[in-house]
Coordinates of C-alpha atoms in Angstrom, one line a residue:
M176 CA 0.0 0.0 0.0
A177 CA 1.4 3.4 -1.0
K178 CA 2.3 5.8 1.8
K179 CA 0.0 8.7 2.3
P180 CA 1.2 12.3 2.1
L181 CA 3.3 13.4 5.1
S182 CA 3.5 9.9 6.5
A183 CA 7.1 9.3 5.5
W184 CA 10.0 11.4 6.7
P185 CA 11.7 13.4 4.0
W186 CA 15.1 12.0 4.9
E187 CA 14.2 8.4 5.6
N188 CA 16.4 7.1 2.8
L189 CA 19.5 9.0 3.9
G190 CA 20.3 6.7 6.8
S191 CA 23.0 8.3 9.0
F192 CA 23.6 11.0 6.4
K193 CA 20.5 12.7 7.7
Y194 CA 22.6 14.4 10.3
V195 CA 24.3 16.4 7.6
I196 CA 21.2 18.6 7.9
Y197 CA 22.7 20.0 11.0
G198 CA 25.7 21.1 8.9
P199 CA 24.5 24.7 8.1
L200 CA 23.9 25.4 11.8
A201 CA 27.3 24.0 12.8
A202 CA 29.0 25.9 10.0
N203 CA 27.4 29.1 11.1
V204 CA 28.6 28.6 14.6
M205 CA 32.1 27.7 13.5
Y206 CA 32.3 30.8 11.2
S207 CA 31.2 33.1 14.0
W208 CA 33.6 31.6 16.4
I209 CA 36.6 31.9 14.0
Y210 CA 35.9 35.1 12.1
E211 CA 33.6 37.3 14.3
D212 CA 34.2 38.9 17.6
S213 CA 30.7 37.8 18.9
Y214 CA 27.9 35.6 17.8
K215 CA 25.5 37.3 15.5
H216 CA 23.2 34.4 15.6
P217 CA 23.4 33.0 19.2
W218 CA 20.4 30.8 18.8
C219 CA 22.3 28.7 16.2
V220 CA 24.4 27.6 19.2
H221 CA 21.4 27.1 21.5
I222 CA 19.5 25.0 18.9
L223 CA 22.5 22.7 18.5
I224 CA 22.9 22.4 22.3
I225 CA 19.2 21.8 22.9
C226 CA 19.2 19.1 20.2
A227 CA 22.2 17.4 21.8
L228 CA 20.6 17.6 25.2
R229 CA 17.3 16.1 23.9
G230 CA 19.2 13.2 22.5
F231 CA 21.0 12.7 25.8
M232 CA 17.7 12.9 27.7
H233 CA 16.3 10.1 25.7
Q234 CA 19.5 8.1 26.1
L235 CA 19.3 8.5 29.9
W236 CA 15.8 7.3 29.9
N237 CA 16.8 4.3 27.7
S238 CA 19.5 3.4 30.1
Y239 CA 17.2 3.6 33.1
N240 CA 14.5 1.6 31.3
N241 CA 17.0 -1.2 30.5
M242 CA 18.7 -1.3 33.9
L243 CA 16.9 -4.5 34.9
F244 CA 19.2 -5.0 37.9
L245 CA 17.5 -2.0 39.7
G246 CA 14.5 -4.3 40.4
N247 CA 12.2 -1.5 39.3
C248 CA 8.5 -1.8 38.7
R249 CA 8.1 -3.0 35.2
I250 CA 4.7 -2.6 33.6
K251 CA 4.9 -5.1 30.8
Q252 CA 6.9 -8.2 31.4
Q253 CA 7.8 -8.8 27.8
G254 CA 11.2 -7.9 26.4
V255 CA 11.7 -5.5 23.5
E256 CA 12.4 -7.5 20.4
F257 CA 14.6 -6.9 17.4
K258 CA 11.7 -6.0 15.2
Q259 CA 10.6 -3.1 17.5
I260 CA 14.2 -1.9 17.9
D261 CA 14.6 -1.8 14.1
N262 CA 11.3 0.1 13.7
E263 CA 12.4 2.6 16.3
W264 CA 15.9 3.0 15.0
D265 CA 15.3 6.5 13.7
W266 CA 13.5 7.6 16.9
D267 CA 15.4 10.9 16.8
N268 CA 13.9 12.2 13.5
F269 CA 11.6 14.5 15.5
I270 CA 14.7 16.3 17.1
L271 CA 16.0 17.0 13.7
L272 CA 12.6 18.2 12.5
Q273 CA 12.1 20.5 15.4
G274 CA 15.7 21.8 15.1
L275 CA 14.9 22.8 11.5
L276 CA 11.6 24.5 12.6
A277 CA 13.4 26.4 15.3
T278 CA 16.0 27.6 12.8
M279 CA 13.1 28.8 10.5
A280 CA 11.5 30.6 13.4
C281 CA 14.8 32.4 14.1
L282 CA 15.0 33.5 10.4
M283 CA 11.4 34.6 10.4
F284 CA 11.7 36.6 13.7
P285 CA 15.0 38.5 13.7
S286 CA 14.4 39.5 17.3
M287 CA 15.3 36.0 18.3
D288 CA 18.9 37.0 17.6
D289 CA 18.7 39.4 20.6
E290 CA 20.0 37.9 23.8
F291 CA 17.1 36.8 26.1
P292 CA 17.5 37.2 29.8
I293 CA 18.4 34.0 31.6
W294 CA 15.2 34.2 33.8
N295 CA 11.8 35.8 33.4
T296 CA 9.1 34.9 35.9
K297 CA 6.4 36.4 33.8
G298 CA 7.5 34.2 30.9
F299 CA 7.3 31.0 32.9
I300 CA 3.8 31.9 34.1
T301 CA 2.7 32.8 30.5
L302 CA 4.2 29.6 29.2
M303 CA 2.5 27.4 31.8
L304 CA -0.9 29.0 31.1
L305 CA -0.5 28.5 27.3
H306 CA 0.5 24.9 27.9
I307 CA -2.5 24.1 30.1
M308 CA -5.0 26.2 28.2
V309 CA -3.9 25.6 24.6
S310 CA -1.3 22.8 24.2
E311 CA -3.0 20.2 26.5
P312 CA -6.5 20.4 25.0
L313 CA -5.1 20.8 21.4
Y314 CA -3.0 17.6 21.8
Y315 CA -5.9 15.8 23.4
W316 CA -8.3 16.4 20.5
M317 CA -5.7 15.9 17.8
H318 CA -4.8 12.6 19.4
R319 CA -8.4 11.5 19.5
F320 CA -8.8 12.4 15.8
F321 CA -5.7 10.3 15.0
H322 CA -7.6 7.4 16.5
G323 CA -10.3 7.7 13.8
R324 CA -10.2 4.8 11.3
Y325 CA -8.5 6.7 8.4
L326 CA -5.9 8.7 10.3
F327 CA -5.1 5.7 12.6
T328 CA -4.6 3.3 9.7
H329 CA -2.4 5.6 7.6
Y330 CA -0.6 7.7 10.3
H331 CA -1.0 6.7 13.9
S332 CA -0.8 2.9 13.7
L333 CA 3.0 3.2 13.3
H334 CA 3.3 4.6 16.8
H335 CA 1.1 1.8 18.2
S336 CA 3.1 -0.9 16.4
S337 CA 5.6 -1.0 19.3
S338 CA 4.3 -3.8 21.6
V339 CA 6.4 -2.8 24.6
P340 CA 6.5 1.0 25.5
H341 CA 10.0 2.4 25.6
P342 CA 11.4 6.0 25.8
F343 CA 12.4 5.7 22.1
T344 CA 8.8 4.8 21.3
A345 CA 7.9 8.5 22.0
G346 CA 9.8 9.5 18.9
H347 CA 8.5 6.7 16.7
A348 CA 5.7 8.3 14.7
T349 CA 5.0 9.6 11.3
F350 CA 6.1 13.0 9.9
L351 CA 2.6 14.5 10.1
E352 CA 2.2 13.5 13.8
H353 CA 5.5 15.2 14.7
L354 CA 4.6 18.3 12.7
I355 CA 1.5 18.6 14.9
L356 CA 3.5 17.8 18.0
S357 CA 5.9 20.6 17.0
M358 CA 3.0 23.0 16.9
V359 CA 1.9 21.8 20.4
I360 CA 5.3 22.4 21.9
G361 CA 5.9 25.6 19.9
I362 CA 2.8 27.5 20.9
P363 CA 3.8 28.1 24.6
I364 CA 7.3 29.0 23.6
M365 CA 6.5 31.4 20.7
G366 CA 3.6 32.8 22.6
S367 CA 5.8 33.8 25.6
I368 CA 8.4 35.2 23.3
L369 CA 6.0 37.3 21.2
M370 CA 4.5 38.7 24.4
G371 CA 8.0 39.9 25.3
S372 CA 8.6 37.6 28.2
G373 CA 10.9 35.0 26.8
S374 CA 14.0 33.8 28.6
T375 CA 16.8 31.3 27.8
S376 CA 16.0 29.1 30.8
M377 CA 12.3 29.0 29.8
I378 CA 13.1 27.6 26.4
Y379 CA 15.6 25.1 27.7
G380 CA 13.4 24.1 30.6
Y381 CA 10.2 23.7 28.6
V382 CA 11.7 21.7 25.7
L383 CA 13.7 19.4 28.0
G384 CA 10.8 19.1 30.5
F385 CA 8.5 18.2 27.6
D386 CA 10.9 15.5 26.5
F387 CA 11.3 14.3 30.1
M388 CA 7.6 13.8 30.4
R389 CA 7.2 12.1 27.0
C390 CA 10.0 9.7 27.9
M391 CA 8.6 9.0 31.3
G392 CA 5.1 8.3 29.8
H393 CA 6.5 5.9 27.3
S394 CA 8.8 4.1 29.7
N395 CA 8.0 0.5 30.7
V396 CA 9.1 1.3 34.2
E397 CA 6.8 3.0 36.7
V398 CA 8.5 5.8 38.5
I399 CA 5.8 7.4 40.6
H400 CA 4.8 5.4 43.6
G401 CA 1.1 4.9 44.2
A402 CA 1.4 6.1 47.8
I403 CA 2.0 9.7 46.5
F404 CA -1.3 9.7 44.7
N405 CA -3.0 8.1 47.7
K406 CA -1.8 11.0 49.9
L407 CA -2.4 13.7 47.3
P408 CA -5.3 12.5 45.2
F409 CA -5.5 15.7 43.1
L410 CA -2.1 15.0 41.6
R411 CA -3.3 12.1 39.6
Y412 CA -5.2 14.5 37.5
L413 CA -2.3 16.8 36.9
I414 CA 0.5 14.4 35.9
Y415 CA 0.2 11.1 34.0
T416 CA 2.3 8.0 34.7
P417 CA 3.9 5.3 32.6
T418 CA 1.2 2.9 33.8
Y419 CA -1.5 5.5 32.7
H420 CA -0.1 5.9 29.2
S421 CA 0.5 2.1 28.8
L422 CA -3.2 1.6 29.2
H423 CA -3.7 3.8 26.2
H424 CA -1.5 1.4 24.1
S425 CA -3.5 -1.6 25.3
D426 CA -7.0 0.1 25.4
M427 CA -6.8 2.6 22.6
G428 CA -10.1 4.2 23.3
T429 CA -8.9 5.8 26.6
N430 CA -6.2 8.0 28.1
F431 CA -5.6 10.4 25.3
C432 CA -4.1 13.2 27.3
L433 CA -0.7 14.8 26.7
F434 CA 0.5 15.0 30.3
M435 CA -2.6 15.8 32.4
P436 CA -5.3 13.2 33.0
L437 CA -7.6 16.0 33.9
F438 CA -8.6 16.3 30.2
D439 CA -9.5 12.6 30.0
A440 CA -11.6 13.1 33.0
M441 CA -13.3 16.2 31.5
W442 CA -14.2 14.4 28.3
N443 CA -14.9 11.0 29.7
T444 CA -12.1 9.0 28.2
L445 CA -10.2 8.2 31.4
N446 CA -9.6 4.5 31.8
T447 CA -11.2 3.3 35.1
N448 CA -8.4 0.8 35.7
S449 CA -5.7 3.5 35.7
W450 CA -5.3 4.0 39.4
Q451 CA -5.9 0.4 40.4
L452 CA -3.3 -0.9 38.0
H453 CA -0.8 1.8 39.1
N454 CA -1.2 0.8 42.7
K455 CA -0.8 -2.9 41.9
I456 CA 2.4 -2.3 40.0
T457 CA 4.0 0.0 42.5
S458 CA 3.1 -2.2 45.4
N459 CA 5.0 -5.1 43.8
S460 CA 1.9 -7.3 43.7
G461 CA 2.3 -7.9 39.9
E462 CA 4.7 -10.3 38.2
N463 CA 7.9 -8.3 38.9
G464 CA 9.2 -11.0 41.2
R465 CA 8.9 -13.9 38.7
V466 CA 11.7 -16.5 39.2
P467 CA 13.7 -17.4 36.1
D468 CA 13.9 -21.1 35.1
F469 CA 17.4 -20.7 33.7
V470 CA 20.3 -18.3 34.3
F471 CA 23.4 -17.8 32.1
L472 CA 26.2 -16.4 34.2
A473 CA 28.3 -14.2 31.9
H474 CA 31.2 -11.8 32.5
I475 CA 32.6 -8.6 31.0
L476 CA 35.2 -9.3 28.3
D477 CA 36.8 -5.9 27.8
V478 CA 35.9 -2.2 27.8
M479 CA 34.6 -2.0 24.3
S480 CA 32.3 -5.0 24.7
A481 CA 31.0 -3.3 27.9
M482 CA 29.5 -0.6 25.7
H483 CA 27.7 -3.2 23.7
I484 CA 24.8 -3.7 26.1
A485 CA 21.2 -2.5 26.0
F486 CA 21.4 0.0 28.9
V487 CA 24.4 1.7 27.3
N488 CA 23.2 1.7 23.6
R489 CA 20.2 -0.3 22.8
S490 CA 20.6 0.0 19.0
F491 CA 24.1 -1.3 18.9
A492 CA 23.4 -4.0 21.4
S493 CA 20.9 -5.4 18.9
I494 CA 23.5 -6.1 16.3
S495 CA 26.7 -8.1 16.2
F496 CA 29.5 -6.6 18.1
S497 CA 32.3 -4.8 16.3
T498 CA 34.7 -2.0 17.5
R499 CA 33.2 1.3 16.5
I500 CA 35.5 4.3 16.2
F501 CA 32.9 6.8 17.4
L502 CA 32.7 5.0 20.8
L503 CA 36.4 5.4 21.5
P504 CA 35.9 8.9 23.2
F505 CA 33.7 7.1 25.8
W506 CA 36.4 4.5 26.5
P507 CA 38.0 6.3 29.5
A508 CA 34.6 7.0 31.2
T509 CA 33.6 3.4 30.6
L510 CA 36.8 2.1 32.1
M511 CA 36.3 4.2 35.2
I512 CA 32.8 2.9 35.7
L513 CA 34.0 -0.7 35.3
L514 CA 36.8 -0.1 37.8
M515 CA 34.2 1.2 40.3
M516 CA 32.1 -1.9 39.5
W517 CA 35.2 -4.0 40.3
A518 CA 35.3 -2.4 43.7
W519 CA 31.6 -2.3 44.7
S520 CA 29.3 -4.0 42.2
K521 CA 27.6 -7.3 42.7
T522 CA 26.5 -9.8 40.0
F523 CA 23.6 -8.1 38.2
L524 CA 20.8 -9.0 35.8
L525 CA 21.6 -7.8 32.2
T526 CA 19.0 -9.3 29.8
F527 CA 16.2 -11.8 29.6
Y528 CA 14.0 -13.6 27.1
N529 CA 11.1 -16.1 27.2
L530 CA 11.0 -19.5 25.7
R531 CA 7.8 -21.7 25.8
G532 CA 6.5 -20.0 29.0
R533 CA 9.9 -20.2 30.7
L534 CA 11.9 -17.1 31.8
Y535 CA 15.6 -17.2 30.8
Q536 CA 18.0 -14.5 32.2
T537 CA 21.6 -13.5 31.7
W538 CA 23.4 -12.3 34.8
V539 CA 26.9 -10.7 34.7
V540 CA 29.8 -11.1 37.0
P541 CA 31.4 -7.6 37.2
R542 CA 34.9 -8.7 36.2
F543 CA 37.1 -8.0 33.2
G544 CA 38.4 -10.9 31.1
F545 CA 42.0 -10.1 32.0
Q546 CA 41.2 -10.4 35.7
Y547 CA 40.6 -14.1 35.4
F548 CA 44.3 -14.5 34.7
L549 CA 45.5 -12.6 37.7
P550 CA 46.4 -15.0 40.5
F551 CA 45.4 -12.6 43.3
A552 CA 41.9 -12.0 41.7
A553 CA 40.9 -15.7 41.6
D554 CA 39.4 -15.9 45.1
G555 CA 37.3 -12.8 44.6
I556 CA 36.0 -14.0 41.3
N557 CA 35.1 -17.4 42.7
K558 CA 33.3 -15.7 45.5
K559 CA 31.2 -13.7 43.1
I560 CA 30.3 -16.8 41.1
E561 CA 29.5 -18.7 44.3
E562 CA 27.2 -15.9 45.5
A563 CA 25.4 -15.9 42.2
I564 CA 24.9 -19.7 42.4
L565 CA 23.6 -19.5 45.9
K566 CA 21.3 -16.6 45.0
A567 CA 19.9 -18.7 42.1
D568 CA 19.5 -21.6 44.5
R569 CA 17.5 -19.5 47.0
M570 CA 15.3 -18.1 44.3
G571 CA 14.4 -21.5 42.9
V572 CA 16.3 -21.3 39.6
K573 CA 16.5 -24.8 38.0
V574 CA 19.7 -24.4 36.0
I575 CA 22.6 -22.0 36.0
S576 CA 25.1 -22.2 33.2
L577 CA 28.6 -20.7 33.5
A578 CA 30.1 -18.7 30.6
A579 CA 33.6 -19.1 29.2
L580 CA 35.9 -17.8 31.9
N581 CA 33.5 -18.4 34.8
K582 CA 34.1 -22.1 34.3
N583 CA 37.8 -21.9 33.8
E584 CA 39.4 -25.2 34.9
A585 CA 42.2 -23.6 36.7
L586 CA 39.8 -21.2 38.4
N587 CA 37.2 -23.6 39.8
G588 CA 37.4 -26.9 38.0
G589 CA 34.6 -26.1 35.6
G590 CA 32.2 -25.5 38.5
T591 CA 33.3 -28.5 40.5
L592 CA 34.5 -26.3 43.4
F593 CA 31.0 -24.9 44.1
V594 CA 29.1 -28.2 43.8
N595 CA 31.6 -30.0 46.1
K596 CA 31.4 -27.1 48.6
H597 CA 27.6 -27.0 48.6
P598 CA 26.4 -30.6 48.0
Q599 CA 22.8 -29.7 48.9
L600 CA 22.3 -27.4 45.9
K601 CA 19.0 -27.7 44.2
V602 CA 20.0 -25.5 41.3
R603 CA 21.9 -27.5 38.7
V604 CA 25.3 -26.1 37.8
C605 CA 26.2 -26.5 34.2
H606 CA 29.3 -25.6 32.2
G607 CA 27.6 -26.3 28.9
N608 CA 30.8 -27.6 27.4
T609 CA 29.2 -30.9 26.2
L610 CA 27.1 -29.0 23.7
S611 CA 30.1 -26.7 22.9
A612 CA 32.1 -29.8 22.0
A613 CA 29.2 -31.2 20.0
V614 CA 28.9 -27.9 17.9
I615 CA 32.6 -28.1 17.1
V616 CA 32.8 -31.7 16.1
K617 CA 29.6 -31.6 14.1
E618 CA 30.9 -28.6 12.2
I619 CA 33.8 -30.6 10.9
P620 CA 33.0 -32.1 7.5
K621 CA 32.7 -35.9 7.5
D622 CA 35.3 -36.3 4.7
V623 CA 38.0 -34.6 6.9
K624 CA 40.6 -37.2 7.8
E625 CA 43.1 -35.0 9.8
V626 CA 42.8 -32.0 12.1
F627 CA 45.3 -29.9 14.0
L628 CA 44.2 -29.1 17.6
T629 CA 45.6 -26.4 19.9
G630 CA 44.5 -26.3 23.5
S631 CA 44.3 -30.0 23.1
T632 CA 44.6 -31.0 26.7
S633 CA 42.0 -28.5 27.9
K634 CA 38.5 -29.8 28.9
L635 CA 37.1 -29.1 25.5
G636 CA 40.3 -30.1 23.6
R637 CA 40.3 -33.5 25.3
A638 CA 36.7 -34.2 24.5
I639 CA 37.1 -33.1 20.9
A640 CA 40.2 -35.2 20.4
L641 CA 38.6 -38.4 21.9
Y642 CA 35.4 -37.9 19.9
L643 CA 37.2 -37.4 16.6
C644 CA 39.6 -40.3 17.1
R645 CA 36.5 -42.5 17.5
R646 CA 35.5 -41.3 14.0
H647 CA 38.9 -42.4 12.8
V648 CA 40.0 -38.8 12.3
R649 CA 43.7 -38.2 12.8
V650 CA 44.2 -35.5 15.5
L651 CA 47.5 -33.6 15.7
M652 CA 47.4 -32.6 19.4
L653 CA 49.7 -29.6 20.1
T654 CA 51.0 -29.8 23.7
S655 CA 54.3 -29.5 25.4
S656 CA 53.2 -32.1 28.0
T657 CA 53.8 -35.7 27.0
E658 CA 52.3 -36.8 30.3
R659 CA 49.0 -35.0 29.6
F660 CA 48.9 -36.2 26.1
Q661 CA 49.4 -39.8 27.1
K662 CA 46.8 -39.6 29.8
I663 CA 44.2 -38.5 27.2
Q664 CA 45.4 -41.1 24.7
K665 CA 44.8 -43.9 27.2
E666 CA 41.2 -42.8 27.5
A667 CA 40.6 -43.6 23.9
P668 CA 39.5 -47.1 22.8
T669 CA 42.6 -49.2 22.1
D670 CA 41.9 -49.5 18.4
T671 CA 41.7 -45.7 17.9
Q672 CA 44.6 -44.6 20.1
N673 CA 46.9 -44.4 17.1
Y674 CA 44.7 -41.6 15.7
L675 CA 45.9 -39.3 18.5
V676 CA 49.3 -37.9 17.5
H677 CA 51.5 -35.8 19.8
V678 CA 53.1 -32.7 18.2
T679 CA 55.0 -29.8 19.8
K680 CA 55.4 -27.4 16.9
Y681 CA 53.0 -25.6 14.5
Q682 CA 55.1 -26.8 11.6
A683 CA 53.6 -30.2 12.1
A684 CA 50.3 -28.9 10.7
Q685 CA 51.7 -27.2 7.6
N686 CA 49.8 -29.7 5.4
C687 CA 46.6 -29.8 7.4
K688 CA 43.7 -27.6 6.3
T689 CA 41.5 -28.1 9.3
W690 CA 42.7 -26.3 12.4
I691 CA 40.8 -26.2 15.7
A692 CA 41.9 -23.3 18.0
G693 CA 41.4 -24.0 21.6
K694 CA 44.4 -21.8 22.5
W695 CA 45.3 -18.4 21.1
I696 CA 47.1 -18.7 17.8
T697 CA 49.1 -15.6 16.9
P698 CA 49.2 -14.3 13.3
W699 CA 52.9 -15.4 13.2
E700 CA 51.9 -19.0 14.1
Q701 CA 49.0 -19.0 11.7
R702 CA 51.5 -18.6 8.8
W703 CA 52.2 -22.4 9.0
A704 CA 48.6 -23.1 8.0
P705 CA 48.4 -24.0 4.2
S706 CA 46.3 -21.8 1.9
G707 CA 42.6 -22.7 2.2
T708 CA 42.7 -23.7 5.9
H709 CA 39.6 -23.2 7.9
F710 CA 40.1 -22.2 11.6
H711 CA 37.4 -23.7 13.9
Q712 CA 37.8 -22.2 17.4
F713 CA 36.7 -22.3 21.0
V714 CA 39.2 -19.8 22.4
V715 CA 38.1 -16.6 24.1
P716 CA 38.7 -14.0 22.8
P717 CA 38.6 -15.3 19.2
I718 CA 41.8 -15.4 17.2
L719 CA 42.6 -12.6 14.8
A720 CA 41.6 -13.3 11.2
S721 CA 45.1 -12.4 9.8
R722 CA 45.1 -14.7 6.7
R723 CA 43.1 -13.6 3.6
D724 CA 43.6 -17.0 2.0
C725 CA 42.0 -18.8 4.9
T726 CA 38.6 -18.8 6.5
Y727 CA 37.7 -18.4 10.2
G728 CA 34.7 -19.9 12.1
D729 CA 32.9 -18.2 14.9
L730 CA 32.9 -19.3 18.5
A731 CA 30.8 -22.4 19.2
A732 CA 27.2 -21.2 19.1
M733 CA 23.7 -22.2 18.3
R734 CA 20.6 -20.4 17.0
L735 CA 17.8 -20.2 19.5
P736 CA 14.4 -21.8 18.6
E737 CA 12.1 -19.7 16.4
D738 CA 9.5 -19.3 19.1
V739 CA 11.8 -17.3 21.4
E740 CA 10.1 -14.1 22.7
G741 CA 11.5 -10.8 24.0
L742 CA 15.0 -11.2 22.6
G743 CA 16.5 -7.9 21.7
S744 CA 20.3 -8.0 22.2
C745 CA 23.2 -10.0 20.8
E746 CA 25.8 -11.9 22.6
Y747 CA 29.5 -11.1 22.1
K748 CA 30.5 -11.4 18.4
L749 CA 27.3 -13.3 17.5
E750 CA 24.5 -12.4 15.2
R751 CA 20.9 -12.0 16.2
G752 CA 19.1 -15.0 17.7
V753 CA 22.4 -16.8 18.3
V754 CA 23.9 -17.7 21.7
H755 CA 27.1 -19.3 22.7
A756 CA 27.0 -23.0 22.9
C757 CA 27.5 -23.1 26.7
H758 CA 24.4 -20.9 27.0
A759 CA 22.4 -23.1 24.7
G760 CA 23.8 -26.2 26.6
G761 CA 22.4 -24.9 29.9
A762 CA 19.0 -24.1 28.3
V763 CA 18.8 -27.6 26.9
H764 CA 19.7 -29.0 30.3
Q765 CA 16.8 -27.1 31.7
L766 CA 14.4 -28.0 28.9
E767 CA 15.2 -31.7 29.2
G768 CA 14.8 -31.6 33.0
W769 CA 18.1 -33.3 33.6
T770 CA 18.8 -33.5 37.3
H771 CA 22.6 -34.0 37.3
H772 CA 25.2 -31.2 37.5
E773 CA 27.2 -30.9 34.3
I774 CA 30.6 -30.1 35.8
G775 CA 34.2 -31.4 35.6
P776 CA 35.4 -33.4 32.6
I777 CA 33.1 -33.7 29.5
D778 CA 31.5 -37.1 29.2
V779 CA 32.3 -37.9 25.5
D780 CA 29.5 -40.5 25.4
R781 CA 27.0 -37.7 26.0
I782 CA 28.1 -35.5 23.1
D783 CA 25.7 -37.0 20.6
L784 CA 22.9 -37.2 23.2
V785 CA 23.1 -33.5 24.1
W786 CA 23.3 -32.6 20.4
E787 CA 20.2 -34.5 19.5
A788 CA 18.4 -33.0 22.5
A789 CA 19.3 -29.5 21.3
L790 CA 18.0 -30.2 17.8
K791 CA 14.8 -31.7 19.3
H792 CA 14.1 -28.5 21.2
G793 CA 14.5 -26.3 18.1
F794 CA 18.1 -25.2 18.5
R795 CA 19.9 -25.0 15.2
P796 CA 23.6 -24.9 14.3
V797 CA 24.8 -21.6 12.8
F798 CA 27.0 -23.5 10.3
Q799 CA 25.7 -25.8 7.6
P800 CA 26.7 -29.4 8.6

């Protein structure tokens, strides 16, 4: 169906290049700064600053809305999915639009170039009167008209397509709607200025306050406690709440107001459940305390990956991680925050999703990847992991799966330390490595007769070597320890032990085109691989792709079942809907209802069993077997 006039944004096909529209304003500011003694157009500076502050305001609300570890009062329990994030990607179009309209107003009214006083009491009174008497009723009736069949279908339905309210949802609307909203926000400002009572603080305060209220109303977190309205009942008619506006999205015939429910009450469109639902949510009698069935216990890898999370930047958290140059200026501040977390923070909730009525959560141990290799940090890290396991046990979580370094053999024996220390644990501790091994061995083509394996005596390396030798695949096991090699070789069936070959140098694999990296391989060491080699890997962080004539696999991972709900962020280095194999392994453990702990050495006999169980529950390999 063709788009109706004024429904599409004029710059919707420009992508990120739309920000070039700010260019003339920025150029004017730079010219005045360099070539003129004083700014002739001070509001060019103010418009740019206000636009930046508006974006920052929305970002702060996004962060608060996604800080699940705060235990705040969530209104809808669903997660924001990738589809909604993509639809709301250009949520800031309205800031660009209103910046252009403000620039036009400055050109049309030369008096705007005169410096306003910082404060004008009369101006604030005038502005508030115009807001209450003009903007509020104007918005109310325009909003009701947009819920008529024609206008809703062609213009307003876009805004209501977001299933879970979010601060960015406030900006997700058609061009026509934001033109009208610009008029609503512009009337009090221009009215006060034309009456000669404008001030700089009035303009800044009203615009940012307007955005604050819009973000709050579209937040999925209730911020006003019901006790306030119970003590001061008249306030509920003067200020709306996230709960109040969320009812408009679920019952679209009610709660049309801008910020003041008074107008819904006046024109009989106030939802009668508004105060009851608000009290229920803020008194924690809703579903906010739901216990997860499964927890994946992750950790921070490095500073850049710490910025790839939803409460820092929702948009980039929804796509596969890569280092972005424009984030580098934020690196020092992020490092300081992470160092403070090292000193004071506890394990916290990061993300969640739902699968077949079960709640799956990701918790994070506030530790860097490099800390796991510091001898003096081991006890502190194990304490954090132990606390998380005991918390999960108290809550009634069924399975907790340990991510990469949290199950380091040298650190805690792949979780054995905690199970031995707390034999009465009801929560099942799972390293997930059985499925990780399955993903790697199933990825190797059946016609491969020889592989080169680094990290060959690690937990995963041992299992991979023993599994492949049973398939009569020759495994070149790189290790400096003859004793550890021989110990693993003795575990293999007698008739397949000769398929395990001890090597001590990378040169031994110069004719082998299938390399499995379980230990970091430097670019210098990779030079021994013949052209056309494919590098499979289970080393964290992944090895550098330094050879253009070779191919590199991702970390062992699986695609989640298609019926997953509420998933809106990507795990490190993985694409949408894909999780690390140890994550998937723990989820399969929970779905199967297995009652054993999956800790310690990998049971090679269970590799095929766990693989088939994963496929049965809808998990799919990322590779093509």
